[in-house]
XYZ file of C-alpha atoms in Angstrom:
740
model
C 82.672 185.706 -49.643
C 80.305 185.905 -46.670
C 79.539 188.635 -44.165
C 81.415 186.621 -41.524
C 84.484 186.471 -43.743
C 84.313 190.227 -44.298
C 84.112 190.819 -40.560
C 87.065 188.499 -40.030
C 89.066 190.368 -42.645
C 88.182 193.731 -41.080
C 89.022 192.406 -37.602
C 92.412 191.275 -38.868
C 93.051 194.725 -40.341
C 91.924 196.349 -37.075
C 94.381 194.225 -35.113
C 97.184 195.127 -37.506
C 96.467 198.835 -36.967
C 96.411 198.406 -33.183
C 99.732 196.572 -33.228
C 101.300 199.268 -35.409
C 100.016 201.993 -33.090
C 101.288 200.162 -29.983
C 104.676 199.628 -31.605
C 104.995 203.383 -32.071
C 104.191 203.993 -28.376
C 101.456 206.460 -29.188
C 99.973 208.672 -26.415
C 97.141 207.262 -24.364
C 95.029 210.450 -24.546
C 94.391 213.159 -27.099
C 95.306 210.933 -30.077
C 93.279 208.264 -31.872
C 93.618 206.129 -34.969
C 90.252 205.773 -36.738
C 88.925 203.994 -39.822
C 86.747 205.972 -42.232
C 84.614 205.331 -45.326
C 83.693 201.769 -46.236
C 86.390 200.370 -43.983
C 84.747 202.318 -41.180
C 81.724 200.029 -41.563
C 83.818 196.880 -41.573
C 83.391 196.441 -45.343
C 87.013 195.793 -46.242
C 87.105 194.246 -49.717
C 89.881 191.849 -50.828
C 91.733 194.524 -52.802
C 90.526 197.748 -51.198
C 92.566 200.305 -49.261
C 92.806 200.722 -45.515
C 91.369 204.231 -45.099
C 92.682 205.462 -41.745
C 93.245 208.844 -40.103
C 95.449 209.709 -37.138
C 93.435 212.317 -35.233
C 94.786 214.441 -32.387
C 93.576 217.249 -30.181
C 94.812 220.697 -31.070
C 98.125 221.364 -29.311
C 99.057 217.709 -28.785
C 102.670 216.991 -29.722
C 102.769 213.850 -31.870
C 106.541 213.671 -32.006
C 107.512 211.246 -34.765
C 104.315 209.174 -34.388
C 102.769 210.504 -37.573
C 105.835 209.717 -39.675
C 106.553 206.250 -38.279
C 103.066 204.744 -37.820
C 102.546 203.944 -41.497
C 105.703 201.858 -42.032
C 104.505 198.621 -40.399
C 101.208 198.957 -42.300
C 103.076 199.366 -45.575
C 105.368 196.462 -44.694
C 102.304 194.232 -44.213
C 101.510 194.580 -47.920
C 98.210 196.342 -47.265
C 97.088 199.139 -49.577
C 96.945 202.228 -47.397
C 95.175 205.583 -47.688
C 96.177 207.645 -44.657
C 96.175 211.152 -43.177
C 97.167 213.006 -39.995
C 94.802 215.760 -38.835
C 93.965 217.697 -35.715
C 90.402 217.772 -34.422
C 89.999 221.304 -35.775
C 91.330 220.252 -39.170
C 88.847 217.382 -39.252
C 85.968 219.800 -38.657
C 87.280 222.125 -41.371
C 87.782 219.239 -43.805
C 84.152 218.207 -43.291
C 83.112 221.377 -45.127
C 83.817 219.269 -48.206
C 80.714 217.127 -48.615
C 82.645 214.040 -49.704
C 84.844 214.211 -46.622
C 81.829 214.781 -44.375
C 80.154 211.648 -45.699
C 83.158 209.501 -44.850
C 83.384 210.931 -41.338
C 79.782 210.118 -40.454
C 80.728 206.510 -39.743
C 84.248 206.540 -38.275
C 85.322 203.527 -36.237
C 87.825 203.532 -33.394
C 90.982 201.461 -33.963
C 93.541 202.553 -31.363
C 94.470 205.362 -28.997
C 92.027 207.543 -27.098
C 88.444 206.211 -27.510
C 87.073 209.422 -25.974
C 88.527 211.440 -28.852
C 86.929 209.093 -31.375
C 83.587 209.467 -29.602
C 83.908 213.269 -29.662
C 84.763 213.157 -33.355
C 81.729 210.981 -34.142
C 79.427 213.133 -32.036
C 80.686 216.348 -33.608
C 80.359 215.062 -37.160
C 76.832 213.715 -36.605
C 75.674 216.878 -34.836
C 77.047 219.091 -37.612
C 75.406 216.930 -40.256
C 71.996 216.987 -38.583
C 72.211 220.740 -38.074
C 73.112 221.409 -41.724
C 71.185 218.565 -43.363
C 68.432 220.728 -44.893
C 71.029 222.748 -46.815
C 73.546 219.965 -47.530
C 71.179 217.257 -48.731
C 70.383 219.130 -51.992
C 74.133 219.249 -52.684
C 74.387 215.534 -51.988
C 71.461 214.883 -54.322
C 73.184 216.828 -57.117
C 76.407 214.838 -56.638
C 74.451 211.586 -56.625
C 72.581 212.478 -59.803
C 75.817 213.437 -61.573
C 77.356 210.096 -60.587
C 74.325 208.264 -61.944
C 74.605 210.083 -65.264
C 78.190 208.873 -65.628
C 77.819 205.269 -64.431
C 74.231 204.370 -65.365
C 72.045 201.892 -63.492
C 73.276 198.710 -61.890
C 70.026 197.001 -62.885
C 70.427 197.782 -66.579
C 73.974 198.778 -67.584
C 75.695 196.274 -69.903
C 78.857 196.528 -67.758
C 77.454 197.456 -64.345
C 79.487 199.011 -61.552
C 78.417 197.443 -58.245
C 79.727 200.394 -56.264
C 79.179 203.635 -58.191
C 76.183 202.843 -60.417
C 72.649 203.852 -59.472
C 71.454 201.162 -57.086
C 75.014 200.244 -56.077
C 76.880 200.242 -52.782
C 77.490 203.973 -52.912
C 73.744 204.598 -53.004
C 73.237 202.230 -50.078
C 75.728 204.367 -48.153
C 73.935 207.557 -49.190
C 70.700 206.143 -47.792
C 72.414 205.642 -44.440
C 73.571 209.253 -44.611
C 70.006 210.426 -45.277
C 68.873 208.318 -42.324
C 71.510 209.977 -40.139
C 69.921 213.374 -40.858
C 66.844 212.308 -38.845
C 64.641 213.965 -41.503
C 63.224 210.800 -43.081
C 63.259 207.087 -42.383
C 65.428 205.875 -45.267
C 66.916 202.636 -43.953
C 64.927 199.402 -44.011
C 65.642 195.703 -43.434
C 65.285 195.225 -47.194
C 68.031 197.784 -47.796
C 70.457 196.178 -45.359
C 69.816 192.717 -46.772
C 70.393 193.959 -50.330
C 73.531 195.851 -49.274
C 75.085 192.797 -47.623
C 74.355 190.592 -50.628
C 75.817 193.225 -52.948
C 78.942 193.312 -50.769
C 79.249 189.564 -51.356
C 79.050 190.216 -55.095
C 81.667 192.979 -54.881
C 84.068 190.682 -53.051
C 83.762 187.995 -55.702
C 84.229 190.545 -58.495
C 87.456 191.709 -56.804
C 88.693 188.141 -56.573
C 87.821 187.418 -60.200
C 89.494 190.610 -61.433
C 92.489 190.273 -59.102
C 92.335 193.992 -58.430
C 89.969 196.601 -56.900
C 87.618 196.732 -59.888
C 83.890 197.093 -59.256
C 82.729 196.565 -62.850
C 81.243 193.249 -63.962
C 82.449 192.500 -67.471
C 80.212 190.253 -69.642
C 82.621 187.310 -69.368
C 82.437 187.444 -65.552
C 78.790 186.420 -65.218
C 79.443 182.690 -65.616
C 82.302 182.471 -63.058
C 80.375 184.806 -60.771
C 77.389 182.435 -60.869
C 79.636 179.563 -59.731
C 81.070 181.606 -56.854
C 77.596 182.732 -55.736
C 76.212 179.183 -56.070
C 73.735 180.215 -58.785
C 72.635 178.012 -61.726
C 74.066 180.017 -64.629
C 75.156 183.401 -65.962
C 71.564 184.554 -66.528
C 70.673 183.742 -62.924
C 73.705 185.732 -61.767
C 72.580 188.715 -63.822
C 69.048 188.546 -62.453
C 70.378 188.298 -58.894
C 72.751 191.257 -59.146
C 70.365 193.422 -61.129
C 67.548 192.648 -58.697
C 69.685 193.939 -55.833
C 70.499 197.056 -57.817
C 66.859 197.649 -58.659
C 65.826 197.323 -55.026
C 68.452 199.789 -53.777
C 67.667 202.211 -56.629
C 63.963 202.048 -55.813
C 64.576 202.697 -52.111
C 66.946 205.515 -53.021
C 64.426 207.254 -55.294
C 61.731 206.904 -52.673
C 63.996 208.322 -49.973
C 64.958 211.304 -52.113
C 61.324 212.052 -52.924
C 60.497 212.043 -49.223
C 63.575 214.117 -48.437
C 62.537 216.716 -51.005
C 59.059 216.792 -49.483
C 60.471 217.418 -46.007
C 63.025 220.049 -47.022
C 60.497 222.023 -49.058
C 57.594 221.725 -46.614
C 56.160 225.047 -45.429
C 56.404 226.185 -41.820
C 52.701 225.589 -41.224
C 52.939 222.037 -42.498
C 55.913 221.277 -40.244
C 53.772 221.922 -37.203
C 51.002 219.482 -38.119
C 50.860 216.423 -35.910
C 48.788 214.462 -38.427
C 49.112 214.668 -42.218
C 46.324 216.341 -44.170
C 44.325 214.169 -46.566
C 43.223 215.654 -49.886
C 40.669 213.428 -51.623
C 41.679 213.105 -55.267
C 39.501 210.190 -56.449
C 36.964 207.783 -54.941
C 38.753 205.989 -52.090
C 42.095 207.709 -52.828
C 43.773 210.678 -51.156
C 46.998 212.699 -51.367
C 49.035 213.252 -48.207
C 52.395 215.064 -48.177
C 53.144 214.150 -51.745
C 52.116 210.500 -51.406
C 49.035 208.674 -52.666
C 47.277 206.847 -49.825
C 43.821 205.466 -49.136
C 41.108 207.893 -48.136
C 39.670 207.541 -44.648
C 37.257 204.638 -44.410
C 38.235 203.032 -47.726
C 38.074 199.240 -47.713
C 40.471 197.656 -50.256
C 38.293 194.569 -50.623
C 35.356 196.572 -51.984
C 36.955 197.671 -55.261
C 39.166 195.404 -57.418
C 40.280 198.401 -59.507
C 41.639 200.343 -56.515
C 45.320 199.357 -56.917
C 45.455 200.381 -60.583
C 43.484 203.567 -59.939
C 45.781 204.536 -57.063
C 48.848 203.808 -59.197
C 47.460 205.953 -62.015
C 46.743 208.855 -59.653
C 50.289 208.685 -58.274
C 51.925 208.497 -61.707
C 49.823 211.275 -63.262
C 50.592 213.579 -60.336
C 54.252 212.484 -60.257
C 53.627 211.608 -56.603
C 54.826 208.668 -54.522
C 52.585 205.628 -54.355
C 53.023 204.998 -50.640
C 54.596 201.508 -50.376
C 52.597 200.647 -47.269
C 49.388 201.599 -49.070
C 50.330 199.593 -52.151
C 51.288 196.593 -50.022
C 47.963 196.761 -48.198
C 46.083 196.894 -51.503
C 47.951 193.803 -52.703
C 47.353 192.008 -49.419
C 43.711 192.952 -48.837
C 42.435 194.014 -52.254
C 39.741 192.156 -54.156
C 41.075 190.122 -57.090
C 40.319 191.450 -60.548
C 37.496 189.558 -62.244
C 37.708 188.359 -65.839
C 37.043 190.447 -67.791
C 38.286 193.495 -65.901
C 35.872 196.278 -64.989
C 36.194 199.427 -67.096
C 37.685 201.378 -64.149
C 40.622 198.960 -63.880
C 41.251 199.019 -67.612
C 41.132 202.815 -67.644
C 43.464 202.936 -64.626
C 46.069 200.805 -66.389
C 45.969 202.915 -69.553
C 46.255 206.131 -67.546
C 49.204 204.668 -65.659
C 50.996 203.676 -68.873
C 50.445 207.154 -70.349
C 51.651 209.087 -67.306
C 55.134 209.914 -68.630
C 57.878 210.574 -66.046
C 55.682 209.369 -63.193
C 55.327 205.860 -64.642
C 58.726 204.384 -63.758
C 58.829 205.079 -59.992
C 55.241 203.919 -59.521
C 55.833 200.764 -61.580
C 58.958 200.038 -59.497
C 56.909 200.359 -56.318
C 54.375 197.892 -57.698
C 57.217 195.549 -58.665
C 58.843 195.725 -55.230
C 55.634 194.798 -53.388
C 54.734 192.058 -55.902
C 51.779 194.093 -57.098
C 52.253 193.599 -60.843
C 51.461 189.897 -60.674
C 48.000 190.743 -59.300
C 46.981 192.129 -62.705
C 49.714 190.885 -65.066
C 51.093 187.522 -63.872
C 52.918 187.066 -67.195
C 55.315 189.843 -66.133
C 57.379 187.420 -64.044
C 58.518 185.683 -67.254
C 60.445 188.752 -68.434
C 61.257 190.405 -65.103
C 64.964 191.435 -65.106
C 65.506 189.326 -68.230
C 68.644 190.505 -70.066
C 68.363 191.250 -73.763
C 70.336 189.040 -76.111
C 71.293 192.072 -78.221
C 73.936 194.452 -76.896
C 72.194 197.419 -78.535
C 69.526 197.335 -75.811
C 70.356 199.582 -72.872
C 67.745 198.040 -70.550
C 66.539 194.647 -69.414
C 63.384 193.398 -71.130
C 60.941 194.504 -68.442
C 62.444 197.978 -68.123
C 62.527 198.283 -71.910
C 58.766 197.700 -72.020
C 58.156 200.466 -69.477
C 60.490 202.815 -71.352
C 58.565 202.012 -74.544
C 55.327 202.989 -72.794
C 56.926 206.258 -71.711
C 57.986 206.969 -75.297
C 54.564 205.970 -76.629
C 52.953 208.429 -74.223
C 54.481 211.241 -76.271
C 52.983 209.872 -79.492
C 49.345 209.356 -78.512
C 48.194 212.441 -80.447
C 49.165 210.632 -83.667
C 46.761 207.711 -83.220
C 43.019 207.327 -82.878
C 43.333 204.564 -80.287
C 45.948 205.649 -77.733
C 44.780 202.952 -75.329
C 45.703 200.200 -77.791
C 49.070 201.844 -78.519
C 49.976 201.909 -74.833
C 48.877 198.331 -74.155
C 50.794 197.136 -77.238
C 53.864 199.015 -75.992
C 53.585 197.206 -72.656
C 53.246 193.773 -74.266
C 55.276 193.919 -77.478
C 58.200 191.928 -76.025
C 56.163 189.725 -73.673
C 57.345 186.665 -75.627
C 61.049 187.324 -74.977
C 61.301 184.525 -72.422
C 60.460 181.997 -75.131
C 63.147 180.044 -76.959
C 61.314 180.834 -80.221
C 60.817 184.066 -82.151
C 59.535 186.421 -79.471
C 57.122 188.146 -81.865
C 55.469 184.857 -82.761
C 55.487 183.611 -79.160
C 54.128 186.891 -77.819
C 51.127 187.151 -80.150
C 48.808 184.615 -78.431
C 49.988 185.729 -74.983
C 49.149 189.343 -75.770
C 45.747 188.403 -77.217
C 44.831 186.499 -74.046
C 45.975 189.339 -71.782
C 44.077 192.020 -73.703
C 40.911 189.903 -73.719
C 41.276 189.387 -69.964
C 41.521 193.157 -69.554
C 38.044 193.478 -71.026
C 38.849 194.894 -74.446
C 36.722 193.729 -77.356
C 37.739 190.768 -79.459
C 38.584 193.148 -82.317
C 40.813 195.243 -80.021
C 42.557 192.079 -78.806
C 43.227 191.109 -82.424
C 44.692 194.550 -83.149
C 47.084 194.428 -80.191
C 48.066 190.828 -80.944
C 48.829 191.827 -84.544
C 50.943 194.763 -83.344
C 52.929 192.408 -81.096
C 53.398 189.934 -83.960
C 54.534 192.543 -86.488
C 56.133 195.230 -84.313
C 59.494 194.776 -86.082
C 58.053 194.621 -89.597
C 57.869 198.324 -90.435
C 61.447 199.084 -89.383
C 62.771 195.958 -91.122
C 61.049 196.749 -94.416
C 61.988 200.424 -94.321
C 65.686 199.758 -93.692
C 66.303 196.543 -95.640
C 63.991 197.074 -98.634
C 63.345 199.963 -100.993
C 60.546 202.026 -99.383
C 59.564 203.343 -102.824
C 59.108 199.878 -104.329
C 55.394 198.987 -104.617
C 56.272 195.423 -103.577
C 57.531 196.744 -100.223
C 54.256 198.581 -99.675
C 52.279 195.506 -100.696
C 54.124 193.330 -98.183
C 53.461 195.816 -95.393
C 49.756 196.011 -96.237
C 49.519 192.230 -96.125
C 49.728 192.561 -92.336
C 48.305 196.078 -91.833
C 44.628 196.110 -92.874
C 43.637 199.755 -92.301
C 44.839 203.293 -91.654
C 44.196 203.101 -87.905
C 46.435 200.019 -87.613
C 49.096 201.750 -89.703
C 49.050 204.720 -87.295
C 49.488 202.379 -84.348
C 52.329 200.414 -85.952
C 54.168 203.610 -86.935
C 54.004 205.007 -83.390
C 54.905 201.672 -81.768
C 57.919 201.344 -84.079
C 59.234 204.742 -83.017
C 58.561 204.187 -79.311
C 60.254 200.775 -79.386
C 63.329 202.136 -81.142
C 63.683 205.175 -78.876
C 63.441 202.941 -75.812
C 66.118 200.613 -77.194
C 68.951 203.144 -77.563
C 69.702 206.561 -78.997
C 71.258 204.899 -82.032
C 68.145 202.870 -82.819
C 66.030 205.849 -83.937
C 67.889 208.360 -86.098
C 66.549 210.991 -88.465
C 67.633 208.799 -91.372
C 65.757 205.763 -90.038
C 62.694 207.903 -89.268
C 62.693 209.285 -92.817
C 62.749 205.782 -94.310
C 59.892 204.648 -92.073
C 57.830 207.734 -92.867
C 58.316 207.298 -96.613
C 56.999 203.763 -96.400
C 54.102 204.792 -94.144
C 53.165 207.596 -96.551
C 53.037 205.192 -99.493
C 51.050 202.658 -97.483
C 48.617 205.337 -96.328
C 48.096 206.492 -99.901
C 47.413 202.921 -100.969
C 44.842 202.498 -98.203
C 43.095 205.724 -99.228
C 41.456 208.349 -97.032
C 39.240 207.075 -94.257
C 36.254 208.831 -92.811
C 36.210 209.274 -89.070
C 34.262 206.410 -87.540
C 30.808 207.476 -86.430
C 28.938 205.110 -84.107
C 25.254 204.783 -85.055
C 22.616 206.391 -82.866
C 19.023 205.384 -82.248
C 16.045 207.681 -81.985
C 14.711 208.163 -78.444
C 11.202 209.217 -77.407
C 10.866 212.941 -76.686
C 9.054 213.601 -73.366
C 5.733 215.460 -73.533
C 6.987 218.242 -71.260
C 9.696 219.104 -73.791
C 7.154 219.149 -76.611
C 4.663 221.321 -74.677
C 6.813 223.867 -72.845
C 9.248 226.137 -74.716
C 12.708 225.982 -73.181
C 11.956 222.846 -71.167
C 14.832 220.438 -70.630
C 14.462 216.731 -69.830
C 17.245 215.092 -67.789
C 17.395 211.431 -66.804
C 20.194 209.641 -64.940
C 20.635 205.886 -65.262
C 23.226 204.397 -62.895
C 25.355 201.400 -63.892
C 28.400 199.542 -62.563
C 31.032 202.144 -63.568
C 29.040 205.364 -63.201
C 25.930 206.691 -64.872
C 24.435 207.699 -68.219
C 22.935 211.195 -68.282
C 20.453 211.773 -71.119
C 19.380 215.340 -71.951
C 16.609 216.239 -74.428
C 15.480 219.738 -75.416
C 14.419 221.745 -78.450
C 17.463 222.015 -80.668
C 19.215 225.376 -80.978
C 22.683 226.832 -81.405
C 24.627 226.443 -78.143
C 22.380 223.790 -76.585
C 25.184 221.247 -76.216
C 27.495 223.916 -74.822
C 24.912 224.713 -72.125
C 24.541 221.044 -71.185
C 28.314 220.593 -71.036
C 28.484 223.765 -68.939
C 25.982 222.376 -66.446
C 28.068 219.223 -66.000
C 31.264 221.297 -65.760
C 29.646 223.439 -63.058
C 29.100 220.265 -61.049
C 32.725 219.274 -61.753
C 31.533 216.018 -63.265
C 34.118 214.545 -65.668
C 32.752 213.366 -69.009
C 34.168 209.998 -70.054
C 32.149 209.683 -73.275
C 29.262 211.416 -74.983
C 27.056 211.301 -78.067
C 24.827 214.053 -79.342
C 22.565 214.295 -82.355
C 19.638 216.133 -83.812
C 16.355 214.253 -84.010
C 13.553 215.449 -86.275
C 9.906 214.424 -86.232
C 6.613 215.976 -87.291
C 6.463 218.343 -84.298
C 9.937 219.808 -84.356
C 13.703 219.326 -84.153
C 15.129 218.084 -80.892
C 18.640 218.021 -79.510
C 19.482 214.728 -77.795
C 22.686 214.056 -75.885
C 23.903 211.103 -73.842
C 26.787 211.621 -71.400
C 28.795 208.893 -69.648
C 30.039 210.070 -66.238
C 31.784 208.207 -63.378
C 29.388 209.501 -60.678
C 26.619 206.940 -60.155
C 24.861 209.156 -57.583
C 24.260 212.189 -59.782
C 20.829 213.749 -59.264
C 18.807 214.554 -62.405
C 17.079 217.520 -60.745
C 20.424 219.078 -59.797
C 21.767 218.626 -63.339
C 18.626 220.204 -64.848
C 18.870 223.167 -62.466
C 22.521 223.762 -63.331
C 21.722 223.696 -67.058
C 18.943 226.247 -66.467
C 21.337 228.507 -64.585
C 23.899 228.240 -67.385
C 21.205 229.262 -69.911
C 20.150 232.184 -67.672
C 23.763 233.273 -67.243
C 23.571 232.997 -63.442
C 25.924 230.013 -63.178
C 29.631 230.767 -62.838
C 31.565 228.110 -64.729
C 34.962 226.839 -63.656
C 37.791 227.857 -65.932
C 39.415 225.141 -68.000
C 42.916 224.650 -66.587
C 45.611 225.963 -68.888
C 47.753 223.416 -70.678
C 50.675 222.639 -68.341
C 54.231 223.101 -69.570
C 55.466 219.952 -71.249
C 52.006 218.592 -71.988
C 51.359 217.570 -75.577
C 49.539 220.273 -77.559
C 46.039 219.532 -78.832
C 45.503 218.357 -82.393
C 42.487 219.772 -84.215
C 41.984 218.490 -87.746
C 39.368 219.051 -90.417
C 38.293 215.840 -92.175
C 37.107 217.245 -95.531
C 36.085 213.906 -97.031
C 34.334 212.511 -93.959
C 30.940 214.063 -94.674
C 29.168 215.796 -97.561
C 26.709 217.676 -95.364
C 28.815 218.693 -92.338
C 32.199 220.015 -91.364
C 33.917 217.207 -89.422
C 36.333 218.311 -86.713
C 38.458 215.653 -85.033
C 40.071 216.739 -81.776
C 42.700 214.900 -79.742
C 43.669 216.528 -76.488
C 44.353 215.727 -72.862
C 41.371 214.648 -70.824
C 40.872 217.688 -68.590
C 37.768 219.090 -66.887
C 35.704 221.313 -69.159
C 37.267 220.349 -72.507
C 33.925 219.515 -74.139
C 32.324 222.670 -72.767
C 35.095 224.886 -74.112
C 34.963 223.303 -77.581
C 31.182 223.589 -77.806
C 31.179 227.159 -76.481
C 33.775 228.146 -79.068
C 31.736 226.660 -81.907
C 28.540 228.277 -80.641
C 30.348 231.619 -80.452
C 31.079 231.290 -84.160
C 27.381 230.705 -84.858
C 27.945 227.062 -85.700
C 25.665 224.273 -84.588
C 26.696 220.698 -83.770
C 24.600 218.245 -85.746
C 26.325 215.251 -84.182
C 29.037 214.775 -81.549
C 30.981 211.666 -80.589
C 33.159 212.138 -77.505
C 35.320 209.432 -75.968
C 38.081 209.290 -73.385
C 40.784 206.714 -74.040
C 43.132 206.654 -71.092
C 44.645 210.144 -70.763
C 43.394 211.410 -74.119
C 40.038 212.731 -75.245
C 39.228 211.842 -78.861
C 36.257 213.936 -79.968
C 34.558 214.119 -83.370
C 32.072 216.925 -84.075
C 29.821 217.186 -87.146
C 29.317 220.931 -87.494
C 26.879 222.923 -89.648
C 25.819 226.509 -90.139
C 22.494 227.451 -88.587
C 19.963 226.043 -91.036
C 21.881 222.860 -91.833
C 24.352 224.223 -94.414
C 27.881 222.802 -94.632
C 30.458 225.473 -93.654
C 32.830 226.770 -96.313
C 36.528 225.906 -96.284
C 37.305 229.361 -94.897
C 34.818 228.890 -92.052
C 36.188 225.395 -91.425
C 39.740 226.730 -91.088
C 38.545 229.502 -88.769
C 36.644 227.015 -86.589
C 39.641 224.675 -86.322
C 41.924 227.585 -85.406
C 39.506 228.926 -82.798
C 39.069 225.527 -81.136
C 42.820 224.884 -81.146
C 43.434 228.268 -79.505
C 40.707 227.671 -76.933
C 42.371 224.399 -75.912
C 45.766 226.021 -75.497
C 47.295 224.996 -78.814
């Protein structure tokens, strides 16, 4: 069914209504027959009702017009939904939001056109006047409908009208547009709406009744009617339309919320304010845009960094900005720069903000700029009915689930990348785990991870079903089951990753795929495998002795600071006579400058002339001045520098994990800390330890995506290993300081 055929059908229905009205000799003024709802937009489906209202001015005598008009329409065999109301009654009825929505697009059929014009004008004026208070009600109704019907792009039996991304949402976008608050209607929306109307017409014809649901057996016949190759192509086509409308709908509602909640002062601004949030990136009215003067071609990581900023802040990635970055941005080199890799991991770990930003990237063809393999599984239906999402959406949902599990692994970046790629082989005719392994290895290597990291992710993709299969089909307590698992899982770190990926994958599949019973079986097997692997010491990267400057040797209290710039920031090296609290003072100086610490190492270095504290800090600011850093450290030591407070842990953020590794060292207390990467984390930890009179013999700080993974080797003053009681007190104090 084409748009022309729909218009012809609506025109035929219009003519029938005019003939019926003329046959009843209706008055020439003060009375009008109008079409409302979908029929009001000329969208008459093969089996839908004629929704018409006979409207009259207050005081007009209709005689027997209202009781006789409907008979010729009934006699025609048309399904009819009708009403007779005065103009005043129409205004009163519009107090019901559902009625008001239908009256925003009435179309004149017969009678007095002036009355129809007055009705349209009145309804639109009332809507625009009340839009700020009525739109929240409309949003609540829309959300409730979505909860009942699901998403057109992903539901196993999608509803082309009521589901999220369906025709009803397309109509809601037109209603938002009519409020004049935001620009919600686009050519892409209208094109998608018209194509979805074509689908709805064919579904009606196939069902032989006004049903808007596409049953599984309909996809093949629907493909023939839409001139598509096969059932899978029909699914991709329909679900693509639903995804586009859903994306535009979410974007419109975000912008509507921004407008309706904007303060009075903001409403008066002629130009939006720009708040710089990262190099080249700014926030404006709840949307991530480019900062003034930023040139997309200068930084190949800019798209991923902007996407990460938007997702972490749960802000809109402005589509025009994203499209410009795709159009004008520099291509990513192979391997990727560290900033791009970090941006992707931060994006994947962003939680609720991930999906809308990823959809924006998908809509503007941005994903293929960094992950061209995505097109293979885009909108690909799952073969198994247990899956509630298409393959691509399932991968994003798995990332969202994995984001809540990053505290349980030492390499959250590898967990998140494995979550993104674990079903990348689904488009293959072979076992998707086998097919996906080499694809994942190539992608991870291209991203700039080490060869070992690429092997780990590839192994996770290959064996991501193994743990659940063994736990549920074999006896978890049988040593042979453990032995088979360990054949493919070489170490404790890999076991952590596989356990978390298994849970994230199952939770993203369906609520029935991860039950307490299934979790208990998996955990029993993981416990036995972990015991078989034995306890592992926290990995400690080796350090090399560095020359101590003469000024530090000669002058008590002197501090040496050097800054070495490189392609992704700078390395700040600080050397001074070792003492309790030295590292805390250095971290405080960097915190005072609001310089984020991406990685750090610190160690004590002893020679014939004394004991020196050496620390090396990786920061993203390549223009940091060594003199300024040294001065800030001096002011921290003197107590004249006011330090910024560490932001409190936001509601909903994962709590920090602080663990004592008793077997990791014979000479030191080893504290392993996993917490969100926030400004001042290192400073707060070191200050807490110094306050307990503990000294840090060695520190190994790293930021992996959104998570800081820090290992501190702690001793009493004089080099003595703290007692178990002191170790417990230190862990508790650090956990409390970080908001745990």
